[in-house]
Coordinates of N, CA and C in Angstrom, one line a residue:
M24 N 85.0 76.6 89.3 CA 86.3 77.1 89.4 C 87.5 76.3 90.2
S25 N 87.2 75.1 90.4 CA 87.9 74.5 91.2 C 88.9 73.6 90.6
E26 N 88.9 73.5 89.3 CA 89.9 72.5 88.6 C 91.4 73.3 88.6
T27 N 92.3 72.4 88.4 CA 93.7 72.8 88.7 C 94.2 73.0 87.1
V28 N 93.4 72.6 86.2 CA 94.2 72.9 84.9 C 92.7 73.1 84.0
T29 N 93.0 73.9 82.9 CA 92.0 74.1 82.0 C 92.0 73.0 80.9
P30 N 90.7 73.2 80.1 CA 90.9 72.2 78.9 C 92.0 72.1 78.0
S31 N 92.7 73.5 77.9 CA 93.9 73.5 77.2 C 95.2 73.1 77.8
G32 N 95.0 72.6 79.3 CA 96.3 72.0 79.9 C 97.1 73.1 80.8
K33 N 96.4 74.3 80.7 CA 97.1 75.5 81.5 C 96.4 75.5 82.7
T34 N 97.1 76.4 83.7 CA 96.6 76.8 84.9 C 95.5 77.8 84.6
P35 N 94.5 77.7 85.4 CA 93.4 78.8 85.3 C 93.7 80.0 86.2
V36 N 93.5 80.9 85.9 CA 93.8 82.2 86.6 C 92.5 83.0 86.6
D37 N 91.9 83.1 87.6 CA 90.5 83.8 87.6 C 91.1 85.2 88.0
F38 N 90.4 86.3 87.4 CA 90.5 87.7 87.6 C 89.3 88.3 87.7
W39 N 89.1 89.3 88.6 CA 88.1 89.8 89.0 C 88.4 91.4 89.0
F40 N 87.3 92.0 88.0 CA 87.9 93.4 87.8 C 86.6 94.5 88.0
D41 N 86.6 95.7 88.2 CA 85.7 96.7 87.7 C 86.4 97.4 86.7
P42 N 85.7 97.7 85.8 CA 86.3 98.8 84.7 C 86.6 100.0 84.9
L43 N 85.9 100.4 86.2 CA 86.1 101.8 86.5 C 87.6 102.1 87.0
C44 N 88.2 101.2 87.7 CA 89.5 101.3 88.4 C 90.5 101.1 87.5
P45 N 91.4 102.3 87.3 CA 92.6 102.4 86.5 C 93.8 101.3 87.1
W46 N 94.0 101.2 88.4 CA 94.8 100.3 88.9 C 94.6 98.8 88.6
A47 N 93.3 98.3 88.5 CA 93.0 97.0 88.1 C 93.3 96.9 86.6
W48 N 92.8 98.0 85.7 CA 93.3 97.9 84.4 C 94.7 97.6 84.2
M49 N 95.7 98.2 84.9 CA 97.0 98.0 84.6 C 97.3 96.6 85.0
T50 N 96.9 96.3 86.0 CA 97.4 94.9 86.5 C 96.5 93.8 85.4
S51 N 95.6 94.1 84.9 CA 95.2 93.2 83.9 C 95.9 93.0 83.0
R52 N 96.6 94.4 82.4 CA 97.5 94.1 81.2 C 98.7 93.4 81.5
W53 N 99.1 93.5 82.8 CA 100.2 92.8 83.2 C 99.9 91.4 83.1
V54 N 98.7 90.9 83.5 CA 98.6 89.3 83.7 C 98.4 89.0 82.2
T55 N 97.9 89.7 81.2 CA 97.7 89.3 79.9 C 99.1 89.4 79.2
E56 N 100.1 90.0 79.6 CA 101.4 89.8 79.4 C 102.1 88.5 79.9
V57 N 101.9 88.3 81.2 CA 102.3 87.0 81.8 C 101.5 85.9 81.1
E58 N 100.4 85.8 80.4 CA 99.7 84.9 79.9 C 100.6 84.4 78.7
K59 N 101.3 85.3 78.1 CA 102.5 85.0 76.9 C 103.6 84.2 77.4
L60 N 103.8 84.5 78.6 CA 105.2 84.0 79.1 C 105.2 83.0 80.2
R61 N 104.0 82.3 80.6 CA 103.7 81.4 81.7 C 102.6 80.4 81.4
D62 N 102.6 79.4 81.5 CA 101.7 78.5 81.2 C 100.3 78.7 82.0
I63 N 99.6 79.8 81.7 CA 98.3 80.1 82.4 C 97.3 80.5 81.4
E64 N 96.0 80.5 81.7 CA 95.1 81.0 81.0 C 94.1 81.8 82.0
V65 N 93.9 83.1 81.5 CA 93.0 84.0 82.3 C 91.6 83.8 82.0
R66 N 90.9 83.8 83.1 CA 89.3 84.1 83.0 C 88.8 85.0 83.8
W67 N 87.9 85.8 83.0 CA 87.6 87.2 83.7 C 86.2 87.1 84.2
H68 N 86.1 88.0 85.4 CA 85.0 88.0 86.1 C 84.8 89.4 86.4
V69 N 83.5 89.8 86.5 CA 83.2 91.0 86.9 C 83.1 91.3 88.5
M70 N 83.4 92.4 89.1 CA 83.2 92.6 90.4 C 82.9 94.2 90.4
S71 N 82.5 94.8 91.6 CA 81.9 95.8 91.7 C 82.2 96.8 92.9
L72 N 83.1 98.0 92.6 CA 83.4 98.9 93.7 C 82.1 99.5 94.3
A73 N 81.3 99.7 93.5 CA 79.9 100.1 94.1 C 79.3 99.1 95.2
V74 N 79.1 97.9 94.6 CA 78.9 96.7 95.6 C 79.7 96.8 96.9
L75 N 81.0 96.8 96.7 CA 81.8 96.5 97.8 C 81.8 98.0 98.8
N76 N 81.5 98.9 98.4 CA 81.4 100.1 99.2 C 79.9 100.6 99.6
E77 N 78.9 99.7 99.1 CA 77.5 100.4 99.2 C 77.1 100.6 100.6
N78 N 77.4 99.7 101.7 CA 77.1 100.0 103.0 C 77.8 100.9 103.8
R79 N 79.1 101.6 103.1 CA 79.7 102.5 104.0 C 80.0 103.9 103.2
L80 N 79.1 104.1 102.4 CA 79.1 105.4 101.5 C 79.5 106.6 102.4
D81 N 78.8 106.7 103.7 CA 79.1 107.9 104.5 C 80.4 107.9 105.1
E82 N 81.2 106.9 104.9 CA 82.5 107.1 105.5 C 83.5 107.6 104.4
L83 N 82.9 107.5 103.1 CA 84.1 107.8 102.1 C 84.2 109.3 101.8
P84 N 85.3 109.7 101.3 CA 85.4 111.0 100.9 C 84.3 111.3 99.7
A85 N 84.0 112.6 99.8 CA 82.7 113.0 99.0 C 83.1 112.7 97.4
D86 N 84.3 113.1 96.9 CA 84.5 112.8 95.5 C 84.4 111.4 94.9
Y87 N 84.8 110.4 95.9 CA 84.8 108.9 95.9 C 83.5 108.6 96.0
R88 N 82.9 109.3 96.8 CA 81.5 108.8 97.2 C 80.4 108.9 95.8
E89 N 80.9 110.4 95.2 CA 79.9 110.6 93.9 C 80.5 109.8 92.8
L90 N 81.7 109.4 92.7 CA 82.2 108.5 91.7 C 81.5 107.3 91.8
L91 N 81.4 106.6 92.7 CA 80.7 105.4 93.0 C 79.1 105.5 92.5
T92 N 78.6 106.4 93.1 CA 77.0 106.6 92.9 C 76.6 107.2 91.4
T93 N 77.7 107.8 90.7 CA 77.4 108.2 89.6 C 77.8 107.5 88.2
K94 N 79.2 106.9 88.6 CA 80.0 106.4 87.4 C 80.2 105.0 87.6
A95 N 80.0 104.5 88.6 CA 80.5 103.0 88.8 C 79.6 102.0 88.2
W96 N 78.2 102.0 88.3 CA 77.2 101.1 87.9 C 77.1 100.9 86.5
P97 N 77.1 101.7 85.5 CA 76.9 101.4 84.2 C 77.8 100.6 83.4
S98 N 79.1 100.5 83.6 CA 79.8 99.5 82.9 C 79.9 98.3 83.3
V99 N 79.8 98.0 84.9 CA 79.7 96.6 85.4 C 78.2 96.1 84.9
R100 N 77.2 96.8 84.9 CA 76.0 96.5 84.6 C 76.2 95.8 83.0
V101 N 76.8 96.7 82.0 CA 76.8 96.3 80.7 C 77.9 95.0 80.6
V102 N 78.7 94.9 81.3 CA 79.7 93.8 81.3 C 79.0 92.5 81.6
T103 N 78.3 92.5 82.7 CA 77.2 91.5 83.4 C 76.4 91.0 82.4
A104 N 75.5 92.1 81.8 CA 74.4 91.7 80.7 C 75.2 91.1 79.6
A105 N 76.3 91.5 79.3 CA 77.0 90.7 78.1 C 77.3 89.4 78.5
W106 N 77.8 89.0 79.6 CA 78.2 87.8 80.1 C 77.1 87.0 80.0
Q107 N 75.9 87.4 80.6 CA 74.8 86.7 80.6 C 74.1 86.3 79.5
K108 N 74.3 87.2 78.5 CA 73.5 86.9 77.3 C 74.3 86.4 76.1
H109 N 75.6 86.5 76.4 CA 76.5 86.0 75.2 C 77.7 85.2 75.6
G110 N 77.8 84.8 77.0 CA 78.7 83.8 77.5 C 79.9 84.6 78.0
E111 N 80.4 83.7 79.0 CA 81.7 84.1 79.4 C 82.8 84.5 78.6
D112 N 83.0 84.0 77.5 CA 84.1 84.4 76.6 C 84.1 85.7 75.9
V113 N 83.0 86.4 76.2 CA 82.9 87.9 75.6 C 83.6 88.7 76.7
V114 N 83.5 88.4 77.9 CA 83.9 89.4 79.1 C 85.5 89.9 78.9
G115 N 86.5 89.2 78.7 CA 87.7 89.3 78.3 C 87.8 90.5 77.2
P116 N 87.2 90.3 76.0 CA 87.4 91.3 75.0 C 86.6 92.3 75.4
L117 N 85.5 92.2 76.1 CA 84.7 93.6 76.2 C 85.4 94.5 77.3
Y118 N 86.1 93.7 78.4 CA 86.9 94.5 79.4 C 88.2 95.3 78.5
T119 N 88.7 94.4 77.7 CA 89.8 95.1 77.0 C 89.4 96.4 76.1
A120 N 88.3 96.1 75.5 CA 87.7 97.3 74.9 C 87.3 98.5 75.7
L121 N 86.8 97.9 76.9 CA 86.4 99.1 77.7 C 87.4 99.8 78.5
G122 N 88.6 99.0 79.0 CA 89.9 99.7 79.5 C 90.6 100.4 78.7
T123 N 90.6 100.0 77.4 CA 91.2 100.8 76.3 C 90.8 102.3 75.8
R124 N 89.3 102.5 76.1 CA 88.5 103.4 75.8 C 88.6 104.3 77.0
I125 N 88.4 103.8 78.1 CA 88.2 104.5 79.4 C 89.3 105.1 79.9
H126 N 90.6 103.9 80.0 CA 92.0 104.5 80.6 C 92.9 105.0 79.5
N127 N 93.2 104.0 78.5 CA 94.2 104.6 77.7 C 93.9 105.7 77.0
N128 N 92.6 105.7 76.4 CA 92.3 106.8 75.5 C 91.8 107.9 76.3
G129 N 91.6 107.8 77.6 CA 91.1 108.9 78.3 C 89.7 109.6 78.3
E130 N 88.8 108.4 77.6 CA 87.4 108.9 77.4 C 86.5 108.8 78.9
G131 N 87.0 108.2 79.7 CA 86.4 108.1 81.2 C 85.1 107.0 80.9
V132 N 84.4 106.9 82.0 CA 83.3 105.9 82.1 C 82.0 106.6 81.7
T133 N 82.1 107.0 80.4 CA 81.0 107.7 79.5 C 79.9 106.8 79.1
R134 N 78.9 107.0 78.7 CA 77.9 106.2 77.8 C 78.5 106.1 76.5
E135 N 79.1 107.1 76.1 CA 79.7 106.9 74.7 C 80.9 106.0 74.6
A136 N 81.6 105.9 75.6 CA 82.9 104.9 75.7 C 82.2 103.7 75.8
I137 N 81.3 103.3 76.6 CA 80.7 102.0 76.8 C 80.1 101.4 75.3
A138 N 79.6 102.4 74.6 CA 78.9 101.9 73.6 C 79.8 101.8 72.6
G139 N 81.1 102.6 72.4 CA 82.0 102.3 71.6 C 82.8 101.1 71.9
A140 N 83.1 100.7 73.2 CA 83.5 99.5 73.4 C 82.7 98.1 73.1
L141 N 81.4 98.4 73.2 CA 80.6 97.3 72.7 C 80.8 97.1 71.3
A142 N 80.9 98.2 70.4 CA 81.2 98.0 68.9 C 82.6 97.4 68.8
D143 N 83.5 97.8 69.4 CA 85.1 97.2 69.3 C 84.9 95.8 69.7
A144 N 84.2 95.4 70.6 CA 84.4 93.9 70.8 C 83.3 93.2 70.0
G145 N 82.6 93.7 69.2 CA 81.8 93.0 68.3 C 80.4 92.5 68.9
L146 N 79.8 93.2 69.8 CA 78.7 93.0 70.7 C 77.6 93.7 70.2
P147 N 76.4 93.4 70.6 CA 75.2 94.2 70.0 C 75.0 95.6 70.7
A148 N 74.8 96.4 70.0 CA 74.7 97.8 70.5 C 73.5 98.0 71.6
E149 N 72.5 97.4 71.4 CA 71.5 97.5 72.5 C 71.9 97.1 73.9
L150 N 72.9 96.3 74.0 CA 73.5 96.1 75.5 C 73.7 97.6 76.2
I151 N 73.9 98.6 75.6 CA 74.1 99.8 76.5 C 72.8 100.1 77.0
D152 N 71.6 99.7 76.6 CA 70.4 99.9 77.4 C 70.5 99.4 79.0
Y153 N 71.3 98.5 79.1 CA 71.4 98.0 80.6 C 72.4 98.9 81.7
A154 N 73.1 100.0 80.9 CA 73.7 101.0 81.6 C 73.1 101.6 82.7
D155 N 71.9 102.0 82.5 CA 71.1 102.9 83.3 C 69.9 102.2 83.8
Q156 N 70.0 101.0 83.7 CA 68.8 100.0 84.3 C 68.9 100.2 85.8
E157 N 68.0 100.7 86.6 CA 68.4 100.7 87.9 C 67.9 99.4 88.6
D158 N 66.7 99.1 88.2 CA 66.1 97.7 88.5 C 66.9 96.7 87.7
F159 N 68.2 96.3 87.8 CA 69.0 95.6 86.8 C 68.6 94.2 86.7
E160 N 68.4 93.9 85.6 CA 67.9 92.4 85.3 C 68.8 91.2 86.0
F161 N 70.1 91.8 85.8 CA 71.0 90.5 86.1 C 71.9 91.0 87.6
D162 N 71.2 91.6 88.5 CA 71.8 92.0 89.7 C 72.1 90.8 90.5
A163 N 71.4 89.9 90.5 CA 71.9 88.7 91.4 C 73.1 88.0 90.8
E164 N 73.3 88.0 89.4 CA 74.4 87.4 89.0 C 75.8 88.1 89.1
L165 N 75.5 89.6 89.0 CA 76.6 90.5 89.3 C 77.1 90.5 90.9
R166 N 76.2 90.3 91.8 CA 76.5 90.3 93.1 C 77.0 89.1 93.6
A167 N 76.6 87.9 92.7 CA 77.2 86.5 93.1 C 78.7 86.5 92.5
S168 N 78.9 87.0 91.3 CA 80.4 87.2 90.9 C 81.1 87.8 91.9
H169 N 80.6 89.1 92.3 CA 81.5 89.8 93.2 C 81.7 89.1 94.2
K170 N 80.6 88.6 95.0 CA 80.9 87.7 96.2 C 81.9 86.5 96.2
D171 N 82.0 85.9 94.9 CA 82.9 85.0 94.9 C 84.3 85.3 94.9
G172 N 84.6 86.5 94.3 CA 85.9 87.0 94.2 C 86.3 87.5 95.4
I173 N 85.4 88.4 96.1 CA 85.8 89.1 97.3 C 85.9 88.2 98.6
E174 N 85.3 87.1 98.4 CA 85.3 86.2 99.7 C 86.5 85.3 99.8
R175 N 87.3 85.4 98.5 CA 88.6 84.7 98.6 C 89.7 85.5 99.2
V176 N 89.3 86.8 99.2 CA 90.6 87.7 100.0 C 90.0 88.5 100.9
G177 N 88.8 88.6 101.2 CA 88.3 89.5 102.2 C 87.8 90.7 102.0
Q178 N 87.0 91.4 102.8 CA 86.3 92.7 102.5 C 87.4 94.0 102.6
D179 N 88.4 93.9 102.9 CA 89.3 94.9 103.3 C 90.1 95.3 102.0
V180 N 89.8 94.8 100.7 CA 90.5 95.1 99.7 C 89.4 95.6 98.6
G181 N 90.0 95.6 97.4 CA 89.3 96.2 96.3 C 89.3 95.2 94.8
T182 N 89.5 96.0 93.8 CA 89.8 95.2 92.6 C 91.1 95.6 92.2
P183 N 92.0 94.8 91.6 CA 91.5 93.4 91.0 C 91.5 92.3 92.1
V184 N 91.0 91.4 91.9 CA 91.3 90.0 92.8 C 91.5 88.9 91.7
I185 N 93.0 88.3 92.3 CA 93.4 87.1 91.4 C 93.4 86.0 92.3
S186 N 93.0 84.7 91.5 CA 93.0 83.5 92.2 C 93.1 82.5 91.3
L187 N 94.1 81.5 91.8 CA 94.6 80.3 91.1 C 94.9 79.2 91.9
P188 N 94.9 78.0 91.4 CA 95.2 76.9 92.2 C 96.5 76.7 92.4
G189 N 96.9 76.2 93.7 CA 98.3 76.1 94.2 C 98.7 74.6 94.0
P190 N 100.1 74.3 94.4 CA 100.4 73.1 94.1 C 99.7 71.9 94.6
D191 N 99.1 72.3 95.7 CA 98.3 71.1 96.3 C 96.8 71.1 96.0
G192 N 96.5 72.0 95.0 CA 95.2 72.1 94.5 C 94.3 73.1 95.4
E193 N 95.0 73.7 96.4 CA 94.4 74.7 97.4 C 94.3 75.9 96.4
Q194 N 93.4 77.0 96.7 CA 93.1 78.3 96.1 C 94.2 79.3 96.6
I195 N 94.9 79.9 95.6 CA 95.8 80.9 96.2 C 95.2 82.1 95.5
A196 N 94.8 83.2 96.6 CA 94.2 84.3 96.1 C 94.6 85.5 96.7
F197 N 94.6 86.7 95.9 CA 95.2 87.9 96.5 C 94.7 89.0 95.8
F198 N 94.7 90.4 96.4 CA 94.3 91.6 95.8 C 95.6 92.1 95.2
G199 N 95.3 92.7 94.0 CA 96.7 93.5 93.1 C 97.3 92.5 92.5
P200 N 98.5 92.7 92.2 CA 99.4 93.6 92.8 C 98.9 94.9 92.3
V201 N 99.3 96.1 93.1 CA 99.1 97.5 92.5 C 100.6 98.0 91.9
V202 N 100.6 98.3 90.7 CA 101.9 98.5 90.0 C 101.5 99.4 88.8
T203 N 102.5 100.4 88.5 CA 102.6 101.3 87.6 C 103.9 101.7 87.0
P204 N 104.0 101.7 85.7 CA 103.1 101.1 84.5 C 103.2 99.4 84.6
A205 N 102.2 99.1 83.7 CA 102.2 97.6 83.6 C 103.4 97.1 83.2
P206 N 104.2 96.0 84.0 CA 105.2 95.5 83.5 C 105.5 94.5 82.2
K207 N 106.3 94.7 81.5 CA 106.5 94.0 80.3 C 107.5 92.8 80.2
G208 N 107.4 91.8 79.6 CA 108.6 90.8 79.1 C 108.9 90.3 80.5
E209 N 110.2 89.9 80.7 CA 110.6 89.4 81.7 C 110.3 89.7 83.2
Q210 N 110.3 91.2 83.1 CA 110.0 91.9 84.4 C 108.5 91.4 84.7
A211 N 107.7 91.5 83.9 CA 106.3 90.9 84.1 C 106.4 89.4 84.7
A212 N 107.1 88.6 84.2 CA 107.2 87.1 84.5 C 107.7 87.0 85.9
R213 N 108.9 87.8 86.1 CA 109.5 87.7 87.4 C 108.4 88.2 88.7
L214 N 107.7 89.3 88.2 CA 106.6 89.8 89.3 C 105.5 88.7 89.5
W215 N 105.1 87.9 88.5 CA 104.2 87.1 88.7 C 104.6 85.9 89.6
D216 N 105.9 85.2 89.2 CA 106.5 84.3 90.0 C 106.7 84.7 91.5
G217 N 107.0 86.0 91.8 CA 107.4 86.4 93.0 C 105.9 86.6 93.6
T218 N 104.9 87.1 93.2 CA 103.7 87.2 93.6 C 103.0 86.1 94.1
V219 N 103.1 85.1 93.2 CA 102.5 83.7 93.6 C 103.2 83.2 94.6
A220 N 104.7 83.2 94.7 CA 105.4 82.7 95.5 C 105.1 83.2 97.1
V221 N 104.9 84.6 97.3 CA 104.6 85.1 98.5 C 103.0 84.7 99.0
A222 N 102.1 84.7 98.0 CA 100.8 84.6 98.3 C 100.4 83.0 98.6
S223 N 101.6 82.1 98.1 CA 101.3 80.8 98.5 C 101.9 80.4 100.1
V224 N 102.5 81.3 100.8 CA 102.7 81.0 102.1 C 101.8 81.3 102.9
P225 N 101.3 80.2 103.8 CA 100.2 80.2 104.8 C 100.5 81.4 105.8
G226 N 99.2 82.2 106.1 CA 99.7 83.3 107.0 C 100.2 84.6 106.4
F227 N 100.5 84.5 105.0 CA 101.1 85.9 104.5 C 100.0 86.8 104.1
Y228 N 100.1 87.9 104.4 CA 99.0 88.8 104.3 C 99.4 90.1 103.4
E229 N 100.6 90.7 103.7 CA 100.7 92.0 103.0 C 102.2 92.5 102.9
I230 N 102.3 93.0 101.8 CA 103.6 93.8 101.5 C 103.4 95.2 101.0
K231 N 103.8 96.2 101.6 CA 103.3 97.5 101.1 C 104.3 98.8 101.1
R232 N 104.2 99.7 100.3 CA 105.0 100.7 100.5 C 104.0 102.0 99.9
T233 N 104.4 103.0 100.3 CA 103.8 104.5 100.0 C 103.7 104.5 98.5
R234 N 102.5 104.8 98.0 CA 102.3 105.0 96.6 C 102.7 106.5 96.2
T235 N 103.6 106.6 95.2 CA 104.1 107.9 95.0 C 103.8 108.2 93.5
K236 N 103.4 107.4 92.6 CA 102.8 107.8 91.3 C 101.7 107.4 91.1
G237 N 101.0 108.3 90.1 CA 99.5 107.8 89.6 C 99.7 106.8 88.4
P238 N 98.4 106.4 88.0 CA 98.5 105.3 87.1 C 99.1 106.0 85.8
D239 N 99.9 104.9 85.2 CA 100.7 105.4 83.9 C 100.3 104.4 82.8
F240 N 99.7 105.0 81.8 CA 99.2 104.0 80.9 C 100.2 104.2 79.5
S241 N 101.2 104.8 79.7 CA 102.0 105.4 78.6 C 102.4 104.1 77.6
N242 N 102.8 102.8 78.2 CA 103.0 101.7 77.7 C 102.0 100.7 77.0
L243 N 100.8 101.1 77.3 CA 99.7 100.2 77.0 C 99.2 100.6 75.5

């Protein structure tokens, strides 16, 4: 993932997601909007909130700890298995199908939603068997993908992680942006330009304000 252009001549934008996260889902829809307006090509990669937090579960609020231990694993396992068995090109369509069902349609991270997403993405139904595979066949690949993304930004963030080549070929990587609802049209393009601009500054780390609204999927 070190090239500065894709075979199509566009700038590669690598995006790491966990299907569980509603904020990552909205950021992903923003990036797909930007893909229509800027000369970029998004490449999708799985990361895991369960992996990110597995060594500090005792420090987390009880409800979030329960979410990570009961809901976070199935969808990332299925996405990873689909990637390993059917290639990286299926990851984006499967994520779109999962996010639409889990978040837009309010189905949640259920076995039924994951099975439906596999059908929506045209993938074999038997991939659902990986959802509950505790001795996960592709655990090493999942963790390697997660590590690749998180090492670009550090352990103090979550999902999504975005990485792209800068003007000198160096990687520009950042967490977020966290935004609701997902911007559309020129607003989406302006946010992209500004985010890349500030992330390109050496030593720049953070802009933040108090989050006053929950995830809004109304325009997706």
